[in-house]
XYZ file of C-alpha atoms in Angstrom:
738
model
C 0.000 0.000 0.000
C 1.340 3.384 -0.991
C 1.964 6.043 1.649
C -0.294 9.088 1.559
C 2.661 11.204 0.395
C 2.779 9.146 -2.777
C -0.885 9.397 -3.665
C -2.140 11.382 -6.608
C -2.908 15.038 -6.197
C -6.684 14.849 -6.587
C -8.632 12.420 -4.466
C -11.662 12.034 -2.244
C -11.319 11.855 1.531
C -14.209 10.857 3.787
C -14.386 10.632 7.541
C -15.714 11.752 10.890
C -14.859 15.206 12.277
C -13.157 14.605 15.615
C -12.254 18.207 16.324
C -12.705 21.656 14.760
C -9.287 23.205 15.369
C -10.046 26.501 13.646
C -12.964 28.173 11.873
C -13.012 31.691 10.409
C -16.516 33.090 10.100
C -15.490 35.708 7.565
C -14.423 33.377 4.777
C -15.417 29.957 6.114
C -11.812 28.711 6.279
C -11.463 25.825 8.691
C -8.873 23.391 10.013
C -10.329 20.006 10.954
C -9.005 16.846 12.540
C -10.640 13.927 10.743
C -10.887 10.231 11.561
C -10.652 9.334 7.898
C -11.532 6.086 6.249
C -8.342 4.136 5.450
C -6.066 6.105 7.801
C -4.898 4.902 11.190
C -4.067 8.367 12.593
C -6.154 11.504 12.591
C -5.818 13.546 9.386
C -5.634 17.352 9.230
C -8.020 18.813 6.628
C -8.065 22.470 5.578
C -10.933 23.879 3.536
C -14.143 25.923 3.751
C -17.471 25.243 5.389
C -20.381 27.431 6.431
C -20.986 25.497 9.596
C -19.002 22.543 10.855
C -19.043 20.598 14.106
C -17.421 17.611 15.713
C -19.332 14.426 14.900
C -20.277 15.403 11.352
C -19.340 13.209 8.414
C -17.483 15.039 5.654
C -16.652 14.167 2.091
C -13.848 16.306 0.697
C -12.244 16.559 -2.734
C -8.728 17.936 -2.952
C -5.049 17.107 -2.713
C -2.365 16.373 -0.158
C 0.133 19.111 0.632
C 3.181 19.187 2.874
C 3.058 22.469 4.781
C 6.442 23.796 5.963
C 5.098 24.618 9.440
C 2.245 22.187 9.963
C 3.316 19.107 8.047
C 1.099 16.889 5.923
C -2.442 18.190 5.307
C -5.366 17.484 3.021
C -6.353 20.667 1.187
C -10.050 20.396 0.311
C -11.246 22.232 -2.783
C -14.817 21.207 -2.029
C -16.211 19.890 1.180
C -19.651 18.545 1.976
C -20.800 17.826 5.504
C -23.682 15.589 6.455
C -25.289 14.479 9.655
C -23.424 11.586 11.288
C -24.872 8.072 11.351
C -22.811 6.304 14.018
C -23.847 6.511 17.673
C -20.516 8.094 18.597
C -20.731 10.629 15.768
C -24.340 11.526 16.558
C -23.513 12.183 20.204
C -20.452 14.264 19.280
C -22.500 16.322 16.837
C -25.359 16.955 19.240
C -22.926 17.782 22.049
C -21.102 20.354 19.875
C -23.825 22.981 20.379
C -24.706 23.186 16.683
C -28.336 22.513 17.578
C -29.404 25.150 20.070
C -30.896 23.669 23.224
C -28.670 20.574 23.168
C -25.391 20.333 25.043
C -23.280 17.355 26.178
C -25.773 16.318 28.886
C -28.861 16.257 26.662
C -26.900 14.761 23.752
C -26.085 11.719 25.874
C -29.693 11.445 27.112
C -31.190 11.721 23.596
C -28.854 9.116 22.103
C -29.646 6.789 24.994
C -33.417 7.098 24.334
C -33.529 7.219 20.521
C -30.179 5.791 19.367
C -29.494 6.239 15.645
C -33.074 7.396 15.014
C -32.601 10.644 16.967
C -32.492 12.857 13.827
C -35.650 11.228 12.431
C -37.392 11.905 15.731
C -36.341 15.601 15.740
C -37.577 16.065 12.162
C -40.670 13.871 11.931
C -41.804 13.267 15.523
C -40.688 16.288 17.553
C -43.337 15.633 20.243
C -41.387 12.501 21.215
C -38.451 14.645 22.396
C -40.340 15.070 25.657
C -39.674 11.397 26.332
C -36.161 12.533 27.248
C -35.815 13.471 30.912
C -35.502 17.261 31.320
C -36.817 18.225 27.869
C -40.002 20.253 28.211
C -42.123 21.922 25.503
C -39.945 25.066 25.292
C -36.650 23.204 24.857
C -38.283 20.742 22.426
C -39.527 23.628 20.274
C -36.084 25.261 20.358
C -34.409 22.026 19.249
C -36.894 21.489 16.410
C -36.490 25.055 15.103
C -32.686 24.843 15.243
C -32.717 21.541 13.343
C -34.962 23.004 10.608
C -32.596 25.956 10.244
C -29.596 23.666 9.907
C -31.437 21.664 7.235
C -32.042 24.782 5.128
C -28.424 25.812 5.577
C -27.337 22.410 4.267
C -29.597 22.751 1.220
C -28.034 26.133 0.467
C -24.578 24.617 0.814
C -25.437 21.829 -1.586
C -26.632 24.443 -4.080
C -23.463 26.489 -3.712
C -21.240 23.443 -4.046
C -23.100 22.258 -7.104
C -22.195 25.563 -8.728
C -18.533 25.359 -7.832
C -18.578 27.619 -4.798
C -16.413 26.185 -2.047
C -16.891 29.074 0.344
C -18.920 29.312 3.497
C -21.367 32.123 3.394
C -24.476 29.977 3.674
C -25.400 31.048 7.174
C -25.333 34.739 6.313
C -27.302 34.084 3.143
C -29.949 32.315 5.181
C -30.021 35.042 7.837
C -30.548 37.640 5.117
C -33.085 35.950 2.867
C -34.491 33.113 4.994
C -36.526 30.551 3.074
C -36.200 32.679 -0.105
C -32.433 32.137 -0.235
C -32.357 29.721 -3.150
C -34.848 31.798 -5.152
C -32.814 34.987 -4.700
C -29.564 33.280 -5.663
C -31.154 31.838 -8.787
C -32.850 35.040 -9.984
C -30.094 37.567 -9.241
C -26.987 36.206 -7.544
C -25.399 39.690 -7.633
C -27.692 40.718 -4.796
C -25.491 38.580 -2.554
C -22.563 40.963 -3.041
C -24.784 43.947 -2.264
C -26.602 42.551 0.749
C -24.253 40.173 2.540
C -21.069 41.044 4.383
C -18.318 38.637 3.432
C -19.609 37.853 -0.058
C -17.831 39.797 -2.729
C -18.673 40.442 -6.323
C -16.340 37.672 -7.448
C -18.163 35.028 -5.406
C -21.532 36.229 -6.665
C -20.098 36.346 -10.180
C -18.901 32.744 -9.925
C -22.411 31.622 -9.004
C -23.929 33.704 -11.818
C -21.607 32.269 -14.461
C -22.395 28.702 -13.400
C -26.080 29.563 -13.565
C -25.567 30.518 -17.198
C -25.505 34.321 -16.907
C -23.297 35.718 -19.679
C -20.271 37.882 -18.850
C -21.685 40.619 -21.040
C -25.157 40.499 -19.437
C -26.237 43.982 -18.394
C -27.315 42.705 -14.946
C -23.683 41.722 -14.396
C -22.107 44.917 -15.713
C -24.411 47.145 -13.666
C -23.711 45.095 -10.546
C -19.993 45.450 -11.262
C -20.225 49.266 -11.281
C -22.024 49.317 -7.943
C -19.494 46.861 -6.587
C -16.548 49.023 -7.657
C -18.097 52.010 -5.861
C -18.884 49.938 -2.783
C -15.278 48.793 -2.651
C -14.238 52.440 -2.836
C -16.638 53.164 0.029
C -14.833 50.542 2.122
C -11.676 52.615 1.563
C -13.439 55.725 2.865
C -14.547 57.241 -0.459
C -18.024 58.589 -1.166
C -17.369 58.374 -4.906
C -14.627 57.927 -7.487
C -13.328 60.036 -10.371
C -14.880 58.813 -13.600
C -11.454 58.252 -15.144
C -10.664 55.869 -12.249
C -14.032 54.128 -12.093
C -14.245 53.162 -15.770
C -10.859 51.379 -16.017
C -11.493 49.786 -12.619
C -14.801 48.378 -13.884
C -13.176 47.247 -17.177
C -10.506 45.382 -15.221
C -12.963 43.936 -12.725
C -15.502 42.764 -15.267
C -13.236 41.956 -18.211
C -15.753 43.796 -20.354
C -15.305 46.463 -23.050
C -15.428 50.133 -22.070
C -18.452 50.782 -24.296
C -20.497 48.244 -22.314
C -19.352 49.820 -19.048
C -20.449 53.221 -20.317
C -23.894 51.891 -21.265
C -24.326 50.279 -17.853
C -23.170 53.487 -16.146
C -25.765 55.499 -18.079
C -28.464 53.042 -16.966
C -27.326 53.284 -13.324
C -27.366 57.100 -13.612
C -30.831 57.059 -15.208
C -32.212 54.861 -12.422
C -30.614 57.049 -9.759
C -28.440 54.304 -8.279
C -25.398 56.538 -8.848
C -24.958 60.303 -9.299
C -22.522 62.261 -11.481
C -20.895 65.433 -10.116
C -17.473 67.014 -9.624
C -14.984 67.338 -6.754
C -12.442 70.129 -7.268
C -13.571 70.186 -10.920
C -12.786 66.465 -11.276
C -15.775 64.542 -12.759
C -16.857 61.861 -10.273
C -19.479 59.169 -9.842
C -21.052 58.756 -6.399
C -23.240 56.140 -4.814
C -26.557 57.969 -4.582
C -27.059 57.421 -0.855
C -23.666 58.878 0.063
C -23.999 61.792 -2.359
C -27.339 62.902 -0.955
C -26.138 62.319 2.616
C -23.172 64.704 2.244
C -25.392 67.327 0.630
C -27.958 67.002 3.426
C -25.258 67.380 6.134
C -23.988 70.603 4.577
C -27.475 72.078 4.172
C -28.369 71.246 7.760
C -25.170 72.742 9.208
C -25.602 75.956 7.185
C -29.209 76.267 8.358
C -28.222 75.699 11.983
C -25.285 78.118 11.791
C -27.402 80.934 10.378
C -30.086 80.629 13.047
C -30.369 82.607 16.277
C -28.514 81.450 19.383
C -30.798 79.368 21.622
C -29.595 81.181 24.731
C -29.685 84.898 25.631
C -26.515 86.905 25.026
C -23.785 85.875 27.470
C -21.060 88.412 28.064
C -17.755 86.478 28.001
C -16.085 89.212 30.065
C -18.454 88.436 32.946
C -18.672 84.688 32.342
C -14.947 83.947 32.440
C -14.233 85.088 36.042
C -17.283 83.055 37.098
C -15.854 79.979 35.363
C -12.492 80.403 37.064
C -14.184 80.789 40.451
C -16.397 77.704 39.987
C -13.691 75.443 38.545
C -10.629 76.742 40.356
C -8.887 76.940 36.995
C -6.712 79.744 35.770
C -7.556 79.925 32.083
C -4.834 80.669 29.554
C -5.324 83.463 27.052
C -5.921 81.010 24.226
C -8.575 79.174 26.264
C -10.305 82.448 27.106
C -10.531 83.379 23.429
C -11.840 79.919 22.492
C -14.564 80.047 25.167
C -15.535 83.563 24.039
C -16.049 82.340 20.477
C -17.988 79.287 21.699
C -20.499 81.405 23.617
C -21.159 83.541 20.529
C -21.320 80.829 17.809
C -24.271 78.668 16.785
C -21.963 76.042 15.255
C -18.372 75.530 16.380
C -15.605 72.955 15.825
C -12.939 72.472 18.515
C -9.947 70.361 17.502
C -6.547 69.542 18.945
C -4.365 66.768 20.290
C -3.872 65.570 23.880
C -2.937 68.072 26.588
C -4.073 71.176 24.693
C -7.152 71.920 26.792
C -10.078 70.579 24.700
C -11.753 69.107 27.772
C -11.140 72.308 29.799
C -12.817 74.451 27.154
C -15.754 72.079 26.686
C -16.251 71.849 30.465
C -16.193 75.628 30.795
C -18.783 76.035 28.032
C -21.035 73.403 29.616
C -20.764 74.943 33.091
C -21.773 78.401 31.836
C -24.650 77.179 29.689
C -26.041 74.744 32.263
C -26.097 77.630 34.778
C -28.297 79.481 32.251
C -30.667 76.455 32.091
C -29.604 75.599 28.555
C -30.701 72.023 27.783
C -27.573 70.026 26.916
C -27.119 66.706 25.145
C -23.705 65.029 24.867
C -22.886 62.130 22.565
C -20.005 60.168 21.037
C -19.737 57.409 18.395
C -18.789 54.572 20.794
C -19.824 53.447 24.249
C -16.325 53.913 25.623
C -16.012 57.400 24.173
C -19.406 58.357 25.622
C -18.445 56.983 29.034
C -15.141 58.870 28.962
C -16.953 62.070 27.992
C -19.392 61.675 30.883
C -16.525 61.128 33.343
C -14.629 64.167 32.028
C -17.600 66.567 32.082
C -19.913 65.323 34.817
C -22.824 65.373 32.348
C -24.627 62.338 30.930
C -23.349 61.231 27.524
C -24.801 58.620 25.170
C -23.651 56.833 22.057
C -25.027 58.379 18.894
C -26.975 55.182 18.147
C -28.581 55.166 21.588
C -29.295 58.893 21.441
C -31.063 58.517 18.102
C -32.983 55.454 19.377
C -32.028 52.828 16.831
C -34.761 50.626 15.317
C -33.134 47.169 15.421
C -35.251 45.609 12.674
C -34.800 48.349 10.085
C -31.481 49.872 11.160
C -33.202 53.277 11.070
C -33.675 55.720 13.937
C -36.744 56.895 15.872
C -35.168 60.340 16.237
C -35.256 62.158 12.906
C -36.554 65.333 11.239
C -40.098 64.487 12.368
C -39.067 63.566 15.913
C -36.117 65.767 16.795
C -33.962 65.735 19.913
C -34.985 67.949 22.811
C -31.933 70.147 23.330
C -30.519 73.640 23.000
C -26.937 72.447 22.504
C -25.705 69.166 21.032
C -22.077 68.272 21.780
C -20.479 65.574 19.596
C -17.139 64.200 20.809
C -14.608 62.047 18.902
C -16.091 63.320 15.651
C -13.147 62.017 13.609
C -14.797 58.591 13.970
C -18.189 59.671 12.616
C -18.828 58.708 8.989
C -21.149 60.368 6.507
C -24.224 58.185 7.027
C -24.158 58.473 10.820
C -23.564 62.218 10.672
C -26.519 62.627 8.341
C -28.770 60.701 10.729
C -27.574 62.872 13.617
C -28.078 66.144 11.728
C -31.646 65.151 10.828
C -32.457 64.862 14.521
C -31.008 68.240 15.607
C -33.790 70.813 16.109
C -33.524 74.150 14.277
C -33.124 76.113 17.500
C -30.162 74.063 18.747
C -26.498 74.977 18.640
C -23.886 72.435 17.647
C -20.468 71.900 19.224
C -18.246 69.437 17.360
C -15.117 68.157 19.121
C -12.374 65.883 17.797
C -8.727 65.357 16.969
C -8.128 65.934 13.262
C -4.800 64.068 13.387
C -6.306 60.757 14.449
C -7.322 58.075 11.991
C -10.356 59.003 9.880
C -13.648 57.142 10.221
C -13.774 53.489 9.215
C -16.886 54.273 7.173
C -17.022 56.591 4.127
C -16.227 60.284 4.209
C -14.081 62.596 6.310
C -16.658 64.657 8.151
C -14.392 66.322 10.724
C -11.623 67.042 8.203
C -14.094 68.617 5.756
C -15.667 70.764 8.485
C -12.233 72.049 9.510
C -11.034 72.586 5.927
C -14.098 74.507 4.747
C -14.158 78.309 4.919
C -17.598 78.701 6.407
C -17.641 76.827 9.729
C -15.905 78.409 12.750
C -12.998 76.334 14.025
C -10.820 76.545 17.129
C -7.554 74.689 16.534
C -5.679 74.163 19.801
C -1.927 73.690 19.464
C -0.383 74.775 22.787
C 0.457 71.924 25.162
C -0.079 73.124 28.718
C 2.627 72.853 31.341
C 1.086 70.048 33.394
C 0.346 67.968 30.301
C 3.856 68.586 28.981
C 5.246 66.626 31.936
C 3.724 63.477 30.441
C 5.974 61.658 27.998
C 2.844 60.131 26.448
C 1.630 63.588 25.459
C 5.008 64.952 24.397
C 5.695 61.766 22.388
C 2.293 62.002 20.674
C 2.936 65.578 19.631
C 6.439 64.747 18.410
C 4.987 61.943 16.281
C 2.332 64.298 14.935
C 5.003 66.846 14.002
C 7.067 64.218 12.157
C 9.735 63.902 14.869
C 10.762 60.532 16.309
C 9.836 60.395 20.009
C 12.516 59.878 22.656
C 13.066 56.106 22.724
C 15.992 55.864 25.147
C 15.311 54.457 28.597
C 14.089 57.292 30.834
C 15.726 58.085 34.135
C 13.315 57.348 36.957
C 9.590 56.770 36.566
C 7.912 57.484 33.255
C 4.657 56.866 31.412
C 6.263 56.130 28.016
C 8.771 53.364 27.227
C 10.340 51.652 24.242
C 11.288 47.964 24.470
C 13.589 46.628 21.760
C 12.558 43.481 19.900
C 14.308 42.687 16.620
C 12.095 39.847 15.430
C 8.455 38.745 15.822
C 9.251 35.847 18.174
C 11.095 38.138 20.592
C 8.343 40.749 20.340
C 5.630 38.218 21.225
C 7.513 36.926 24.271
C 8.249 40.475 25.515
C 4.684 41.626 25.006
C 3.417 38.580 26.896
C 5.864 39.199 29.742
C 4.964 42.909 29.893
C 1.230 42.241 30.047
C 1.344 39.279 32.425
C 4.075 40.284 34.845
C 6.124 43.456 34.435
C 3.393 46.093 34.065
C 1.074 44.623 36.762
C 3.972 44.350 39.241
C 5.369 47.823 38.635
C 2.183 49.809 38.067
C -0.398 47.764 39.972
C -2.610 47.280 36.909
C -4.886 44.329 36.144
C -3.444 42.454 33.120
C -6.887 41.748 31.603
C -8.983 44.828 32.435
C -6.358 47.580 32.512
C -3.815 46.657 29.823
C -4.654 46.715 26.114
C -2.369 45.506 23.339
C -2.952 47.573 20.185
C -1.603 46.344 16.841
C -1.172 48.107 13.501
C -2.820 45.132 11.780
C -4.596 41.824 12.356
C -2.292 39.532 10.407
C 1.226 38.337 11.083
C 3.118 36.926 14.027
C 2.686 40.152 16.004
C -0.768 40.919 14.613
C -3.869 41.102 16.793
C -5.045 37.599 15.883
C -1.910 35.659 16.888
C -1.288 37.862 19.948
C -4.835 37.181 21.117
C -4.133 33.454 21.046
C -0.895 33.885 23.009
C -2.334 36.283 25.582
C -5.529 34.303 26.074
C -3.528 31.136 26.781
C -1.323 33.064 29.207
C -3.886 35.197 31.035
C -7.029 33.065 31.012
C -6.419 29.416 30.043
C -9.756 27.751 29.364
C -11.087 25.073 31.693
C -13.939 22.636 30.986
C -16.564 25.407 30.675
C -15.626 26.615 27.221
C -16.976 26.774 23.703
C -14.971 26.672 20.466
C -16.568 28.542 17.584
C -15.442 30.346 14.449
C -11.759 29.758 15.144
C -11.813 31.042 18.729
C -12.169 29.564 22.202
C -14.453 31.404 24.638
C -14.407 30.787 28.379
C -15.504 32.605 31.547
C -13.158 35.516 32.322
C -12.198 36.168 28.679
C -12.047 39.750 27.446
C -14.030 39.992 24.187
C -14.920 42.596 21.566
C -18.094 42.964 19.527
C -17.083 43.369 15.861
C -20.365 44.454 14.292
C -23.368 46.469 15.395
C -26.136 44.416 16.975
C -29.076 46.712 17.538
C -31.209 44.031 19.189
C -28.606 43.340 21.855
C -27.548 47.013 21.998
C -23.880 46.155 21.566
C -21.873 47.890 18.898
C -18.734 47.469 16.838
C -15.704 47.969 19.107
C -17.508 47.464 22.446
C -15.411 45.473 24.943
C -16.941 43.032 27.427
C -16.043 40.127 29.708
C -17.487 36.613 29.573
C -19.462 35.718 32.694
C -20.492 32.187 31.822
C -20.790 29.467 29.174
C -23.899 27.220 29.286
C -23.129 24.085 27.287
C -26.632 22.652 27.715
C -28.478 25.717 26.425
C -25.682 26.558 23.953
C -25.473 30.104 25.287
C -22.774 32.478 26.425
C -23.286 35.536 28.636
C -20.976 38.545 28.662
C -20.991 41.859 30.525
C -20.621 45.140 28.645
C -20.242 48.088 31.035
C -22.155 46.167 33.683
C -24.975 45.071 31.359
C -25.414 41.321 30.727
C -25.800 40.208 27.087
C -26.640 36.653 25.960
C -25.309 35.030 22.763
C -26.319 31.758 21.190
C -23.268 29.743 20.146
C -24.221 30.335 16.506
C -23.963 34.089 17.080
C -20.374 34.031 18.314
C -19.045 35.071 14.922
C -19.697 38.640 16.123
C -17.321 38.225 19.104
C -13.544 37.932 19.155
C -11.049 37.837 22.025
C -9.887 41.364 22.842
C -6.622 40.944 24.725
C -5.155 42.430 21.552
C -7.001 44.644 19.069
C -6.146 46.733 16.042
C -5.493 50.444 16.536
C -8.418 51.116 14.178
C -10.727 49.320 16.615
C -9.416 51.377 19.547
C -10.613 54.744 18.234
C -12.668 56.600 20.783
C -11.342 54.478 23.641
C -8.768 55.080 26.345
C -7.039 52.470 28.464
C -4.927 52.748 31.621
C -2.034 51.044 29.802
C -1.364 50.401 26.125
C 1.274 48.103 24.596
C 1.918 48.651 20.863
C 4.060 46.347 18.686
C 5.835 48.394 16.014
C 7.661 46.084 13.600
C 8.917 46.436 10.061
C 6.686 43.411 9.264
C 3.780 45.883 9.574
C 5.302 48.026 6.816
C 2.087 48.567 4.842
C 0.320 49.940 7.918
C 3.128 51.988 9.447
C 1.675 55.473 9.151
C 1.985 58.572 11.303
C -1.717 58.935 12.123
C -1.938 55.232 13.024
C 0.939 55.415 15.531
C -0.328 58.752 16.857
C -3.801 57.295 17.414
C -2.359 54.261 19.213
C -0.140 56.322 21.522
C -2.983 58.694 22.455
C -5.122 55.752 23.650
C -2.959 55.278 26.773
C -3.817 57.253 29.942
C -1.179 56.130 32.456
C 1.291 54.102 30.418
C 2.330 53.492 26.789
C 4.948 50.893 25.825
C 6.196 50.512 22.241
C 7.706 47.096 21.514
C 9.727 46.517 18.373
C 12.344 48.226 16.242
C 13.427 51.877 16.221
C 13.547 51.652 12.430
C 9.844 50.728 12.340
C 8.964 53.674 14.608
C 10.929 55.985 12.269
C 9.102 54.603 9.212
C 5.719 55.227 10.850
C 6.602 58.765 11.952
C 7.868 59.775 8.503
C 5.022 58.172 6.540
C 2.211 60.650 5.975
C 0.993 59.059 2.773
C -2.595 59.065 3.862
C -4.813 58.186 0.927
C -7.043 60.987 -0.337
C -10.729 60.424 0.303
C -13.080 61.493 -2.453
C -15.750 63.502 -0.671
C -17.845 66.519 -1.670
C -18.889 67.673 1.801
C -16.347 70.473 1.970
C -17.599 71.938 -1.305
C -21.218 71.638 -0.208
C -20.366 73.498 3.018
C -18.745 76.373 1.144
C -21.608 76.877 -1.289
C -23.501 79.401 0.855
C -22.298 81.984 3.398
C -22.662 81.587 7.145
C -23.262 84.422 9.584
C -20.211 86.613 10.145
C -19.705 85.783 13.820
C -19.225 82.171 12.819
C -16.705 82.795 10.072
C -13.738 83.282 12.366
C -11.045 80.624 12.636
C -8.678 80.509 15.562
C -5.357 78.723 15.818
C -4.393 78.770 19.477
């Protein structure tokens, strides 16, 4: 008998899934340990699957590869899973938590009562489930519903596989379209790319081609144009220059330019896209983003030209009162900024750490609250809102909570017809706010209200499309206070001085400081050394020296997810070090979750009221009910095991995900391996997240690269031009650089 190394490249492998070692919810990639037919030892299989669990029987087509790091593996091009038939496999599958309401205890009980017929009973005779001790009507109904859902998912998978799609987006397809999934995919597979996160145009295109849709079909070409613009939106653009869009679409679709032009005209005619110019450059915009930017500008101009909602306040009299109430001695620049704030209907305050943004905002709020002005404070994230509340003493909410999100529609209860009840709206961390969220917020601001926008222009721009804060600051019509002076007390912090040096293009002081400090650099010349030093810092050195909790107080922030010192691999290392899992754990979507783990929500969930970037801590894992509970700012949230693709461990996170947050201590790997992401605003943002301590770990060369690299990509946005179209009252036209 030939060894497996000698077998032909393409073959079929079948066997029982003993363990799911890894599963990535984004692309379905999985690493499985299989008890394969004809093999004495367990076989490692890599491939894609929408859902996969221990106990399932898989049939995979692919080839054997010898991986340099992991040894011999079977690389599956296509993989089909089916319900197990053996008693052992059935129990493993039921115990895996794939069927909600069944854990290890009930799996054993059900197999004992029904044996190999357990699946037939669930499907055809669900009432018999109550023959199992402990299963009542509620649990029986839950089990039946979960089984039906899994069956539909499998049918979708079979359809996808039959059309050559070896990827694992079936669950999201089902969640989006439900029982209509197959019909939608058959009629217009390009809707998948539009509607479902994780499915790109190419995947949808592959399905379409196998369904017989021609490459030159207009449905395809039009979808390709929208896709190109959506991809641009993911890079922060609201539109693209026409001379960039057309060749991009030609390349993407492998279609002639004339066909692209025809499709573009049809998209323009139907209003799906809009043609306009930015700085005299002809551009094509997604209609929703185009109208959103225009609406923001119109709303801000209307607000700015209205009457102040409070009676005239004489700054000369107000300022001594502020100093008496706060005990502060205001600098000349702060006095001038407060004066302008009291006289302006719309104002932007920007500046880095230590320049007095919070002092000015607090002073404004104290004066206006004393005059019974109704105040509302908000920020884009829960952490930013909490920090704002702590800094000001006034209640602050997330923008989503303030606007009263409608979970089912994704819309808001607060809008132009149901405005907020306030005289002044303060928006903090505005650099994070994208065009669509800003539009929703502006709709809800009443005409009488004033608007105070606060943010740091030098931080990373919003993850979503647009550059709202940058456009507001750059336009000629909105009053702006730019704070530059670092005050004496703040200047004693090496975190603050280092941040400003980075922002000015100067390498921060990296030599070991004499005595105590809040900013350190730890040399690590290679990824392996960096990982071990980061682990040691988080587990031992920082807690011992600074008295900080390694899980709750210390946050590792990475330039990127991938790589040996990326957030993903560091999470694995830190989780194993800080909170090794016991028996109460669940493995899903490539991660292990156990009580005590620090986790992050990675997409908005309006039903649960947890949002992208929120950090929580796991309280418990219920294997019988297939549920996990986690606390977010003291509020308990429950997840079914099938919903855990929205959670990831958060011992390490990307700097992008940290925007709007502050942590007692921050550890940042800065390695040349991160070359593509080493940018000044990224490092600046990371450093400014630390309150008491910042430690850079890596190479001085990498720090220098980041500091010198200001090659921030231009974002195509028209907001600035919209803002400058009409004049704003003279008192608001003044710009201060202080």
